[in-house]
Amino acid sequence: MPEQASIHIDDKKVLDCPVVVGTEGDKAIDIAKLRGTTGYITLDPGFGNTGSCKSAITFLDGDKGILRYRGIPIEQLAEKSTFIETSSLLIYGKLPTQKELDNFSSAFNEHSMIHEDMKNFFDAFPSTAHPMAILSAMICSMSAYYPDMIKENPSKEDIDRIAVQLLSKVRTICAFSYKKSIGEPFVYPRHDLMYVPNFLNMMFSSSNRPYKLVDEAVEALKVLLILHADHEQNCSTSTVRLVGSSHANLYASISAGICALWGPLHGGANQAVIEMLEEIKANGGDVSQYVQKAKDKQSGFRLMGFGHRVYKNFDPRAKIIKQKADELLRKMGINDPLLDIAKRLEDAALKDEYFVARKLYPNVDFYSGIILRAIGIPLKMFPVMFAIGRMPGWIAHWKEMIEDPTTKIGRPFQVYVGSPARDYVAIDKRT
Ligand code: CMC
C-alpha cells in the first residue's frame, strides 16, 4: 500500500494526499488538490518546505553533504571530467560517447562569436557598469539578434542549438565585457583552444602581450566551473524555471536567472566574501571581532560564504574548492594573506556555539574567490564566473521543464493582509 498523508482541519479529515517518493528515498506530500478541495493554501515563505517540481538532474542531500549530477558524485566529475562533458551530462542526461562529445565541442567553436552588431552594446554601458548587468542584458538581447532561434514550440534540435550557443557565447560576452571595462580591444575566440583556456586567452591576452596559459590555473578554473554547474532548485534556477514556465524563451529565462544569481545571498556571495576578507585585513586581521558581529542580529552583518538553506553539514563543493585553493596558491607560489584570514575565520566560526547550533558551515563561495584572485580574475567578475559555471544547469532545468507535458505556469498564491475593501476618495477630500 503506497504511503499516504491526511490533512485534518479542526479534527476533521479534509483530504488524503499521495506521498511521492524520489529515487533516493526523499518524500513529498502531494497537495495539488488542496485548494480545489478545501479552499486552503499552504504558506511557506522562502519555499523552505516546498518542492516545485520533480527533477532527474541533480541529487543533493544536505545532511550528508552529498551532491551528484545525473547520479555521478561531483567529486568524480571534478577530478575526471571537463566542463563541456559535464555540461553535456547535465543537459542530455548521460555521459556522451566520444563522437557525441566531439560534435558537442565543435558546435562550441561554431557558435563562439557574437553578432558584430552586438559589440556596439558594450560601448553603451558606462565603464563602471557591473559585469552582471552587462551579462544579463546581453543574454536577453540575444533573443533579438537570433530571432530564428526562438519559437513558440521549439523542437529538440532548436533547443540543442540554443543550448550550445548560450554555453559558448556566454564566455565570449564575459571576456568582452572585461576588455571593455579596462579599455582594451576585444580578443576573439580561438578554435584551437579548449573551453577554459579559450576564455582565459580572451580575458588576458592582447596583441602585444600574449597570455601564457598556466596549467594549474586552467585546471582550478575547470574544477570551479564543474562545481558550479548545477545545484537543483536554488534561487536562480527556480527563477529560470518560473520565467520559462510562461513559455518565455530560453534567453529571457536565463537572463532572469543571471539577475537572481547576482544577489549577495546567492552567487554574489563570492564577491562579498573577498570584500569581507579585505575589510578584516584592513582592520588588523582580528577574525573574532567579525564572528561576534555576525552573531549580533542588530548589526545586520552575516559571515559571507557561510550557511546554506540545504547543507547542514559541510558543503561538498567547499571541501574540494578549499583544497584546490591551497594547491593552486602553492603551485603558483602565491602568498595570499586573505587565504590565511579565511582559514582563521573558518576555524573561529566552526568552534563557536552560534555557528555550531545553527549548523552553519563554509559554502561554495567561501574559498572560490581565493582561486579566482590567484588566476587574476577581477573582483567584479566573480559572480559572472558563477554564471558561466551555472549555465548548463539553467539550460538543463529549462529543457526538462519545457519538455515535461505536465508543467504548468508557475503561479503561487498569497495570504492577503492589506486593507479591507474601502472607497476611493477624491483628492480634495483626503486628510
Ligand atoms: N552569518 C551569520 N548568521 C547566519 C548566517 C551567516 N552567514 N547564515 C545564517 N545565519 C543564521 C540566521 O541569522 C538564522 O539565525 P536564527 O535562527 O537565530 O534566526 C539561522 O542562521 C538560519 O538562517 P536563515 O537565514 O534562516 O537561513 P536561510 O536558509 O534562509 O539562508 C543563506 C541561507 C545562504 C541565504 C544564509 O545562510 C546566508 O545569508 N549566508 C551568507 C550569504 C552566502 O554565503 N550565500 C551563498 C550561499 S551558497 C551559494 C549559492 O547561492 O548557491
Tab-separated table of C-alpha atoms and ligand atoms in Angstrom:
chain	number	residue	atom	x	y	z
A	1	MET	CA	0.000	0.000	0.000
A	2	PRO	CA	1.637	3.319	-1.051
A	3	GLU	CA	2.194	5.785	1.766
A	4	GLN	CA	-0.489	8.446	2.137
A	5	ALA	CA	-0.828	11.624	4.214
A	6	SER	CA	-4.068	13.092	5.523
A	7	ILE	CA	-4.847	16.722	6.177
A	8	HIS	CA	-7.137	17.448	9.142
A	9	ILE	CA	-8.663	20.822	9.934
A	10	ASP	CA	-10.246	21.128	13.375
A	11	ASP	CA	-10.067	17.348	13.817
A	12	LYS	CA	-11.936	16.746	10.588
A	13	LYS	CA	-10.129	14.937	7.800
A	14	VAL	CA	-10.424	17.100	4.692
A	15	LEU	CA	-8.033	15.474	2.269
A	16	ASP	CA	-5.936	12.398	1.626
A	17	CYS	CA	-2.722	13.262	-0.178
A	18	PRO	CA	-0.462	10.845	-2.013
A	19	VAL	CA	3.161	10.668	-0.904
A	20	VAL	CA	5.666	10.934	-3.741
A	21	VAL	CA	8.947	9.090	-3.179
A	22	GLY	CA	12.140	10.033	-5.049
A	23	THR	CA	14.874	7.679	-6.282
A	24	GLU	CA	16.957	8.277	-3.153
A	25	GLY	CA	14.028	7.924	-0.748
A	26	ASP	CA	13.195	11.636	-0.397
A	27	LYS	CA	9.496	12.061	0.296
A	28	ALA	CA	6.963	14.745	-0.593
A	29	ILE	CA	3.287	15.191	0.235
A	30	ASP	CA	1.457	15.982	-2.992
A	31	ILE	CA	-1.002	18.777	-2.096
A	32	ALA	CA	-2.077	19.545	-5.684
A	33	LYS	CA	-5.758	19.035	-4.770
A	34	LEU	CA	-5.660	21.053	-1.522
A	35	ARG	CA	-7.044	24.399	-2.689
A	36	GLY	CA	-9.599	22.986	-5.074
A	37	THR	CA	-10.954	20.612	-2.422
A	38	THR	CA	-10.673	22.641	0.785
A	39	GLY	CA	-10.131	26.308	-0.209
A	40	TYR	CA	-6.947	26.375	1.885
A	41	ILE	CA	-3.466	27.043	0.562
A	42	THR	CA	-0.116	26.366	2.233
A	43	LEU	CA	2.065	29.241	3.433
A	44	ASP	CA	5.797	28.617	3.140
A	45	PRO	CA	7.894	31.822	2.933
A	46	GLY	CA	11.198	31.221	1.166
A	47	PHE	CA	9.831	27.828	0.000
A	48	GLY	CA	11.770	26.096	2.785
A	49	ASN	CA	9.421	23.091	2.648
A	50	THR	CA	8.102	23.245	-0.878
A	51	GLY	CA	9.060	21.066	-3.820
A	52	SER	CA	8.265	22.927	-7.047
A	53	CYS	CA	8.817	20.030	-9.440
A	54	LYS	CA	10.126	16.521	-9.947
A	55	SER	CA	13.592	16.607	-11.482
A	56	ALA	CA	16.049	13.969	-12.687
A	57	ILE	CA	19.057	16.278	-12.971
A	58	THR	CA	20.766	16.748	-9.614
A	59	PHE	CA	20.557	14.946	-6.286
A	60	LEU	CA	21.582	16.722	-3.137
A	61	ASP	CA	21.496	15.507	0.466
A	62	GLY	CA	22.232	18.469	2.712
A	63	ASP	CA	22.626	16.445	5.918
A	64	LYS	CA	25.106	14.001	4.456
A	65	GLY	CA	26.869	16.571	2.248
A	66	ILE	CA	26.150	14.665	-0.995
A	67	LEU	CA	25.885	16.263	-4.446
A	68	ARG	CA	25.510	14.258	-7.663
A	69	TYR	CA	24.833	15.306	-11.258
A	70	ARG	CA	22.701	12.704	-13.050
A	71	GLY	CA	23.744	10.227	-10.341
A	72	ILE	CA	27.503	10.860	-10.605
A	73	PRO	CA	29.235	12.309	-7.497
A	74	ILE	CA	30.687	15.774	-8.129
A	75	GLU	CA	33.985	14.611	-6.593
A	76	GLN	CA	34.431	12.228	-9.539
A	77	LEU	CA	33.385	14.810	-12.111
A	78	ALA	CA	35.706	17.460	-10.632
A	79	GLU	CA	38.624	15.041	-10.832
A	80	LYS	CA	37.975	13.305	-14.143
A	81	SER	CA	35.587	15.288	-16.323
A	82	THR	CA	35.785	18.503	-18.338
A	83	PHE	CA	33.317	21.385	-18.173
A	84	ILE	CA	31.997	20.588	-21.651
A	85	GLU	CA	31.492	16.905	-20.834
A	86	THR	CA	29.754	17.785	-17.546
A	87	SER	CA	27.536	20.270	-19.401
A	88	SER	CA	26.558	17.552	-21.860
A	89	LEU	CA	25.849	15.170	-18.963
A	90	LEU	CA	23.585	17.699	-17.248
A	91	ILE	CA	21.713	18.739	-20.386
A	92	TYR	CA	21.312	15.341	-22.068
A	93	GLY	CA	21.168	13.067	-19.010
A	94	LYS	CA	24.096	10.755	-19.743
A	95	LEU	CA	27.839	10.862	-20.296
A	96	PRO	CA	28.455	11.484	-24.010
A	97	THR	CA	30.223	8.986	-26.289
A	98	GLN	CA	33.458	10.233	-27.883
A	99	LYS	CA	31.573	11.054	-31.088
A	100	GLU	CA	28.837	12.947	-29.232
A	101	LEU	CA	31.449	14.877	-27.272
A	102	ASP	CA	33.378	15.746	-30.453
A	103	ASN	CA	30.198	17.027	-32.092
A	104	PHE	CA	29.268	18.996	-28.981
A	105	SER	CA	32.756	20.547	-28.774
A	106	SER	CA	32.877	21.523	-32.432
A	107	ALA	CA	29.453	23.177	-32.088
A	108	PHE	CA	31.049	25.340	-29.380
A	109	ASN	CA	33.543	26.645	-31.914
A	110	GLU	CA	30.830	27.228	-34.474
A	111	HIS	CA	28.884	29.416	-32.009
A	112	SER	CA	31.676	31.135	-30.102
A	113	MET	CA	31.473	34.509	-31.882
A	114	ILE	CA	28.839	37.091	-31.057
A	115	HIS	CA	26.916	39.061	-33.676
A	116	GLU	CA	29.118	42.001	-34.786
A	117	ASP	CA	26.256	44.445	-34.117
A	118	MET	CA	26.018	43.216	-30.542
A	119	LYS	CA	29.529	44.530	-29.952
A	120	ASN	CA	28.132	48.084	-30.133
A	121	PHE	CA	26.225	47.282	-26.953
A	122	PHE	CA	29.412	47.288	-24.945
A	123	ASP	CA	30.005	50.945	-25.884
A	124	ALA	CA	26.628	51.934	-24.462
A	125	PHE	CA	27.460	50.802	-20.919
A	126	PRO	CA	29.403	53.077	-18.572
A	127	SER	CA	32.876	51.720	-17.825
A	128	THR	CA	31.818	51.351	-14.185
A	129	ALA	CA	28.896	49.027	-15.060
A	130	HIS	CA	28.779	45.821	-13.063
A	131	PRO	CA	29.506	42.924	-15.455
A	132	MET	CA	26.386	41.079	-14.213
A	133	ALA	CA	24.261	43.977	-15.524
A	134	ILE	CA	26.014	43.721	-18.886
A	135	LEU	CA	25.739	39.935	-18.952
A	136	SER	CA	22.017	39.761	-18.198
A	137	ALA	CA	21.275	42.494	-20.779
A	138	MET	CA	23.416	40.821	-23.439
A	139	ILE	CA	21.901	37.376	-22.908
A	140	CYS	CA	18.370	38.780	-23.125
A	141	SER	CA	19.341	40.747	-26.251
A	142	MET	CA	20.400	37.541	-27.950
A	143	SER	CA	16.695	36.870	-28.461
A	144	ALA	CA	16.657	39.999	-30.660
A	145	TYR	CA	19.809	39.079	-32.581
A	146	TYR	CA	18.941	35.406	-33.112
A	147	PRO	CA	15.137	35.587	-33.508
A	148	ASP	CA	15.038	32.430	-35.648
A	149	MET	CA	16.070	30.501	-32.543
A	150	ILE	CA	13.009	31.464	-30.530
A	151	LYS	CA	9.866	29.645	-31.404
A	152	GLU	CA	6.617	29.035	-29.571
A	153	ASN	CA	7.207	25.290	-29.615
A	154	PRO	CA	10.945	24.766	-30.080
A	155	SER	CA	11.990	21.389	-31.478
A	156	LYS	CA	14.667	19.275	-29.792
A	157	GLU	CA	17.132	20.494	-32.462
A	158	ASP	CA	16.248	24.152	-31.769
A	159	ILE	CA	16.831	23.667	-28.051
A	160	ASP	CA	20.134	21.878	-28.706
A	161	ARG	CA	21.332	24.743	-30.893
A	162	ILE	CA	20.385	27.453	-28.388
A	163	ALA	CA	21.954	25.467	-25.558
A	164	VAL	CA	25.336	25.189	-27.206
A	165	GLN	CA	25.101	28.744	-28.491
A	166	LEU	CA	24.493	30.080	-24.983
A	167	LEU	CA	27.218	27.983	-23.381
A	168	SER	CA	29.717	29.107	-25.968
A	169	LYS	CA	28.763	32.767	-26.332
A	170	VAL	CA	28.497	33.463	-22.603
A	171	ARG	CA	32.256	33.177	-22.170
A	172	THR	CA	32.880	35.474	-25.168
A	173	ILE	CA	30.426	38.058	-23.767
A	174	CYS	CA	32.045	37.890	-20.324
A	175	ALA	CA	35.569	38.265	-21.683
A	176	PHE	CA	34.497	41.143	-23.970
A	177	SER	CA	32.818	42.961	-21.083
A	178	TYR	CA	36.047	42.714	-19.098
A	179	LYS	CA	38.133	44.011	-22.019
A	180	LYS	CA	35.703	46.885	-22.417
A	181	SER	CA	35.980	47.754	-18.713
A	182	ILE	CA	39.775	48.062	-18.964
A	183	GLY	CA	39.658	49.895	-22.301
A	184	GLU	CA	41.444	47.178	-24.301
A	185	PRO	CA	40.406	45.809	-27.720
A	186	PHE	CA	38.432	42.552	-27.757
A	187	VAL	CA	40.309	39.293	-28.243
A	188	TYR	CA	38.347	36.834	-30.386
A	189	PRO	CA	37.770	33.185	-29.501
A	190	ARG	CA	40.195	30.632	-30.948
A	191	HIS	CA	39.216	27.271	-32.405
A	192	ASP	CA	42.382	25.535	-31.267
A	193	LEU	CA	41.753	26.154	-27.561
A	194	MET	CA	39.545	24.218	-25.163
A	195	TYR	CA	36.737	25.936	-23.244
A	196	VAL	CA	38.656	27.221	-20.199
A	197	PRO	CA	41.948	28.169	-21.961
A	198	ASN	CA	39.911	29.916	-24.652
A	199	PHE	CA	38.165	32.030	-22.031
A	200	LEU	CA	41.406	32.891	-20.222
A	201	ASN	CA	43.036	33.826	-23.511
A	202	MET	CA	40.165	36.166	-24.417
A	203	MET	CA	40.375	37.731	-20.954
A	204	PHE	CA	44.098	38.207	-20.569
A	205	SER	CA	45.905	38.261	-23.903
A	206	SER	CA	46.329	41.290	-26.121
A	207	SER	CA	48.070	41.952	-29.443
A	208	ASN	CA	51.342	42.958	-27.789
A	209	ARG	CA	51.075	40.651	-24.766
A	210	PRO	CA	50.233	37.003	-25.446
A	211	TYR	CA	48.775	35.268	-22.393
A	212	LYS	CA	50.802	32.351	-21.126
A	213	LEU	CA	48.378	29.665	-20.020
A	214	VAL	CA	49.229	28.190	-16.630
A	215	ASP	CA	48.102	24.554	-16.388
A	216	GLU	CA	47.274	24.818	-12.682
A	217	ALA	CA	45.065	27.858	-13.258
A	218	VAL	CA	43.258	26.151	-16.138
A	219	GLU	CA	42.678	23.051	-14.004
A	220	ALA	CA	41.454	25.054	-10.976
A	221	LEU	CA	39.031	27.094	-13.087
A	222	LYS	CA	37.728	23.949	-14.772
A	223	VAL	CA	37.012	22.408	-11.361
A	224	LEU	CA	35.318	25.604	-10.200
A	225	LEU	CA	33.032	25.662	-13.242
A	226	ILE	CA	32.115	21.989	-12.841
A	227	LEU	CA	31.281	22.512	-9.160
A	228	HIS	CA	29.029	25.446	-10.014
A	229	ALA	CA	27.318	23.703	-12.934
A	230	ASP	CA	24.096	22.809	-11.130
A	231	HIS	CA	22.536	22.854	-7.690
A	232	GLU	CA	18.919	21.772	-8.220
A	233	GLN	CA	16.152	24.250	-7.283
A	234	ASN	CA	18.262	27.157	-5.985
A	235	CYS	CA	17.089	30.774	-6.301
A	236	SER	CA	18.401	31.427	-9.837
A	237	THR	CA	17.411	28.030	-11.249
A	238	SER	CA	13.929	28.373	-9.780
A	239	THR	CA	13.810	31.803	-11.426
A	240	VAL	CA	14.767	30.318	-14.797
A	241	ARG	CA	12.037	27.687	-14.401
A	242	LEU	CA	9.433	30.187	-13.238
A	243	VAL	CA	10.107	32.622	-16.081
A	244	GLY	CA	10.317	29.739	-18.578
A	245	SER	CA	7.018	28.316	-17.335
A	246	SER	CA	5.250	31.235	-19.039
A	247	HIS	CA	6.906	29.974	-22.254
A	248	ALA	CA	9.335	32.903	-22.261
A	249	ASN	CA	12.264	31.937	-24.472
A	250	LEU	CA	15.453	30.408	-23.113
A	251	TYR	CA	17.496	33.625	-23.459
A	252	ALA	CA	14.923	35.651	-21.497
A	253	SER	CA	14.613	32.942	-18.836
A	254	ILE	CA	18.370	32.712	-18.346
A	255	SER	CA	18.772	36.471	-18.288
A	256	ALA	CA	16.323	36.493	-15.351
A	257	GLY	CA	18.341	33.723	-13.697
A	258	ILE	CA	21.508	35.830	-14.012
A	259	CYS	CA	19.764	38.691	-12.184
A	260	ALA	CA	18.684	36.331	-9.403
A	261	LEU	CA	22.211	34.978	-9.115
A	262	TRP	CA	23.689	38.466	-8.751
A	263	GLY	CA	22.444	38.985	-5.179
A	264	PRO	CA	24.992	38.641	-2.349
A	265	LEU	CA	22.942	35.917	-0.649
A	266	HIS	CA	23.339	33.782	-3.787
A	267	GLY	CA	26.052	33.978	-6.490
A	268	GLY	CA	27.152	37.477	-5.498
A	269	ALA	CA	28.481	35.963	-2.265
A	270	ASN	CA	31.856	35.124	-3.830
A	271	GLN	CA	32.488	38.833	-4.388
A	272	ALA	CA	31.088	39.692	-0.937
A	273	VAL	CA	33.421	37.151	0.746
A	274	ILE	CA	36.540	38.782	-0.679
A	275	GLU	CA	35.243	42.246	0.240
A	276	MET	CA	34.673	40.971	3.792
A	277	LEU	CA	38.155	39.390	3.992
A	278	GLU	CA	39.724	42.603	2.653
A	279	GLU	CA	37.888	44.563	5.339
A	280	ILE	CA	39.086	42.187	8.071
A	281	LYS	CA	42.651	42.576	6.783
A	282	ALA	CA	42.377	46.364	6.664
A	283	ASN	CA	41.106	46.344	10.250
A	284	GLY	CA	44.076	44.389	11.586
A	285	GLY	CA	43.021	40.804	10.846
A	286	ASP	CA	41.095	40.109	14.053
A	287	VAL	CA	38.600	37.440	12.929
A	288	SER	CA	36.940	37.050	16.332
A	289	GLN	CA	35.543	40.590	16.056
A	290	TYR	CA	33.730	39.567	12.848
A	291	VAL	CA	32.429	36.319	14.334
A	292	GLN	CA	30.951	38.394	17.191
A	293	LYS	CA	29.457	40.882	14.745
A	294	ALA	CA	27.846	38.072	12.694
A	295	LYS	CA	26.164	36.782	15.878
A	296	ASP	CA	24.746	40.178	16.714
A	297	LYS	CA	21.395	40.344	14.891
A	298	GLN	CA	21.299	44.145	15.312
A	299	SER	CA	24.464	44.551	13.245
A	300	GLY	CA	22.791	43.295	10.050
A	301	PHE	CA	26.103	41.601	9.235
A	302	ARG	CA	26.463	37.964	8.212
A	303	LEU	CA	29.581	35.936	7.616
A	304	MET	CA	29.572	35.846	3.843
A	305	GLY	CA	30.303	32.410	2.399
A	306	PHE	CA	28.783	30.746	5.458
A	307	GLY	CA	25.488	28.923	5.811
A	308	HIS	CA	23.201	27.269	3.322
A	309	ARG	CA	19.490	26.559	3.007
A	310	VAL	CA	20.104	22.869	2.306
A	311	TYR	CA	23.547	21.921	3.628
A	312	LYS	CA	23.524	21.365	7.354
A	313	ASN	CA	26.909	19.715	7.105
A	314	PHE	CA	29.978	20.597	5.013
A	315	ASP	CA	29.117	21.795	1.520
A	316	PRO	CA	30.927	19.115	-0.549
A	317	ARG	CA	31.847	21.756	-3.125
A	318	ALA	CA	33.546	23.906	-0.468
A	319	LYS	CA	35.730	20.954	0.614
A	320	ILE	CA	37.085	20.481	-2.913
A	321	ILE	CA	37.486	24.209	-3.511
A	322	LYS	CA	39.422	24.758	-0.284
A	323	GLN	CA	41.844	22.008	-1.248
A	324	LYS	CA	42.147	23.388	-4.799
A	325	ALA	CA	42.801	26.909	-3.480
A	326	ASP	CA	45.616	25.599	-1.279
A	327	GLU	CA	47.125	23.602	-4.144
A	328	LEU	CA	46.865	26.445	-6.663
A	329	LEU	CA	48.498	29.029	-4.428
A	330	ARG	CA	51.302	26.614	-3.541
A	331	LYS	CA	51.968	25.655	-7.164
A	332	MET	CA	51.847	29.267	-8.370
A	333	GLY	CA	53.993	30.416	-5.458
A	334	ILE	CA	51.381	32.931	-4.336
A	335	ASN	CA	51.131	34.001	-0.733
A	336	ASP	CA	47.644	35.465	-0.379
A	337	PRO	CA	47.071	36.869	3.111
A	338	LEU	CA	43.309	36.538	2.528
A	339	LEU	CA	43.628	32.729	2.471
A	340	ASP	CA	45.122	32.797	5.936
A	341	ILE	CA	42.360	35.121	7.183
A	342	ALA	CA	39.704	32.869	5.582
A	343	LYS	CA	41.117	29.797	7.334
A	344	ARG	CA	41.274	31.559	10.687
A	345	LEU	CA	37.742	32.849	10.240
A	346	GLU	CA	36.503	29.350	9.375
A	347	ASP	CA	38.250	27.854	12.446
A	348	ALA	CA	36.821	30.507	14.748
A	349	ALA	CA	33.278	30.155	13.394
A	350	LEU	CA	33.280	26.359	13.462
A	351	LYS	CA	34.252	26.429	17.144
A	352	ASP	CA	31.589	28.962	18.052
A	353	GLU	CA	28.375	27.740	19.662
A	354	TYR	CA	26.224	30.093	17.500
A	355	PHE	CA	27.501	28.562	14.245
A	356	VAL	CA	27.566	25.004	15.629
A	357	ALA	CA	23.960	25.187	16.877
A	358	ARG	CA	22.720	26.535	13.539
A	359	LYS	CA	24.863	24.131	11.511
A	360	LEU	CA	26.489	26.950	9.578
A	361	TYR	CA	29.467	25.770	7.500
A	362	PRO	CA	31.523	27.382	4.729
A	363	ASN	CA	29.670	27.164	1.426
A	364	VAL	CA	30.850	27.064	-2.199
A	365	ASP	CA	31.585	30.792	-2.193
A	366	PHE	CA	33.887	30.883	0.818
A	367	TYR	CA	37.109	29.797	-0.903
A	368	SER	CA	36.231	30.182	-4.587
A	369	GLY	CA	37.261	33.858	-4.596
A	370	ILE	CA	40.776	32.912	-3.477
A	371	ILE	CA	41.123	30.783	-6.620
A	372	LEU	CA	39.660	33.479	-8.867
A	373	ARG	CA	42.030	36.097	-7.400
A	374	ALA	CA	45.023	33.834	-7.959
A	375	ILE	CA	44.040	33.416	-11.605
A	376	GLY	CA	43.782	37.196	-11.965
A	377	ILE	CA	40.004	37.477	-12.386
A	378	PRO	CA	38.911	40.938	-11.170
A	379	LEU	CA	36.584	41.034	-8.169
A	380	LYS	CA	33.528	42.380	-10.002
A	381	MET	CA	33.729	39.444	-12.402
A	382	PHE	CA	33.387	36.816	-9.648
A	383	PRO	CA	29.574	36.453	-9.876
A	384	VAL	CA	29.995	36.335	-13.655
A	385	MET	CA	32.259	33.298	-13.268
A	386	PHE	CA	29.487	31.669	-11.209
A	387	ALA	CA	27.065	32.471	-14.045
A	388	ILE	CA	29.325	30.866	-16.679
A	389	GLY	CA	29.516	27.783	-14.480
A	390	ARG	CA	25.759	27.634	-13.780
A	391	MET	CA	24.776	27.982	-17.451
A	392	PRO	CA	24.495	24.208	-18.169
A	393	GLY	CA	22.351	23.727	-15.065
A	394	TRP	CA	19.964	26.522	-16.042
A	395	ILE	CA	19.690	25.125	-19.573
A	396	ALA	CA	19.136	21.568	-18.306
A	397	HIS	CA	16.330	22.715	-15.983
A	398	TRP	CA	14.636	24.884	-18.618
A	399	LYS	CA	14.800	21.960	-21.065
A	400	GLU	CA	13.471	19.465	-18.514
A	401	MET	CA	10.622	21.817	-17.639
A	402	ILE	CA	9.636	22.647	-21.212
A	403	GLU	CA	9.765	19.003	-22.310
A	404	ASP	CA	7.546	17.857	-19.431
A	405	PRO	CA	3.913	17.843	-20.626
A	406	THR	CA	2.667	18.165	-17.021
A	407	THR	CA	4.412	21.552	-16.495
A	408	LYS	CA	2.038	24.370	-15.581
A	409	ILE	CA	2.748	28.086	-15.436
A	410	GLY	CA	4.324	28.939	-12.064
A	411	ARG	CA	1.864	30.996	-10.093
A	412	PRO	CA	1.975	30.876	-6.282
A	413	PHE	CA	-0.794	32.248	-4.068
A	414	GLN	CA	-0.617	34.626	-1.122
A	415	VAL	CA	-2.435	35.401	2.081
A	416	TYR	CA	-3.691	38.964	1.697
A	417	VAL	CA	-3.070	41.086	4.809
A	418	GLY	CA	-3.749	44.567	3.367
A	419	SER	CA	-6.639	46.958	3.854
A	420	PRO	CA	-10.212	45.608	3.789
A	421	ALA	CA	-12.435	46.989	0.985
A	422	ARG	CA	-12.781	50.807	1.080
A	423	ASP	CA	-13.950	53.529	-1.303
A	424	TYR	CA	-11.897	55.825	-3.483
A	425	VAL	CA	-11.772	59.369	-2.020
A	426	ALA	CA	-11.378	62.441	-4.259
A	427	ILE	CA	-8.034	64.231	-3.701
A	428	ASP	CA	-9.597	67.426	-2.195
A	429	LYS	CA	-11.437	65.312	0.400
A	430	ARG	CA	-8.409	63.390	1.611
A	431	THR	CA	-6.954	64.125	5.008
B	1	CMC	N1	26.164	34.507	9.313
B	1	CMC	C1	25.524	34.620	10.497
B	1	CMC	N2	24.344	34.030	10.784
B	1	CMC	C2	23.788	33.290	9.816
B	1	CMC	C3	24.378	33.140	8.552
B	1	CMC	C4	25.617	33.773	8.318
B	1	CMC	N3	26.234	33.656	7.127
B	1	CMC	N4	23.600	32.363	7.782
B	1	CMC	C5	22.528	32.028	8.519
B	1	CMC	N5	22.636	32.602	9.761
B	1	CMC	C6	21.714	32.443	10.899
B	1	CMC	C7	20.455	33.267	10.709
B	1	CMC	O1	20.590	34.544	11.282
B	1	CMC	C8	19.430	32.411	11.402
B	1	CMC	O2	19.601	32.587	12.798
B	1	CMC	P1	18.303	32.464	13.796
B	1	CMC	O3	17.832	31.060	13.684
B	1	CMC	O4	18.836	32.826	15.124
B	1	CMC	O5	17.305	33.465	13.268
B	1	CMC	C9	19.880	30.986	11.086
B	1	CMC	O6	21.296	31.079	10.879
B	1	CMC	C10	19.218	30.399	9.854
B	1	CMC	O7	19.432	31.302	8.777
B	1	CMC	P2	18.391	31.616	7.632
B	1	CMC	O8	18.648	32.993	7.119
B	1	CMC	O9	17.011	31.291	8.120
B	1	CMC	O10	18.823	30.535	6.569
B	1	CMC	P3	18.404	30.506	5.050
B	1	CMC	O11	18.378	29.092	4.660
B	1	CMC	O12	17.167	31.318	4.823
B	1	CMC	O13	19.600	31.297	4.301
B	1	CMC	C11	21.684	31.747	3.290
B	1	CMC	C12	20.658	30.666	3.657
B	1	CMC	C13	22.748	31.126	2.392
B	1	CMC	C14	20.981	32.852	2.481
B	1	CMC	C15	22.311	32.316	4.571
B	1	CMC	O14	22.996	31.301	5.265
B	1	CMC	C16	23.241	33.496	4.300
B	1	CMC	O15	22.781	34.643	4.247
B	1	CMC	N6	24.583	33.235	4.107
B	1	CMC	C17	25.507	34.288	3.732
B	1	CMC	C18	25.444	34.533	2.215
B	1	CMC	C19	26.079	33.412	1.421
B	1	CMC	O16	27.177	32.949	1.726
B	1	CMC	N7	25.395	32.989	0.347
B	1	CMC	C20	25.887	31.935	-0.566
B	1	CMC	C21	25.057	30.696	-0.491
B	1	CMC	S1	25.828	29.299	-1.323
B	1	CMC	C22	25.857	29.750	-2.997
B	1	CMC	C23	24.533	29.641	-3.640
B	1	CMC	O17	23.726	30.572	-3.549
B	1	CMC	O18	24.268	28.617	-4.267
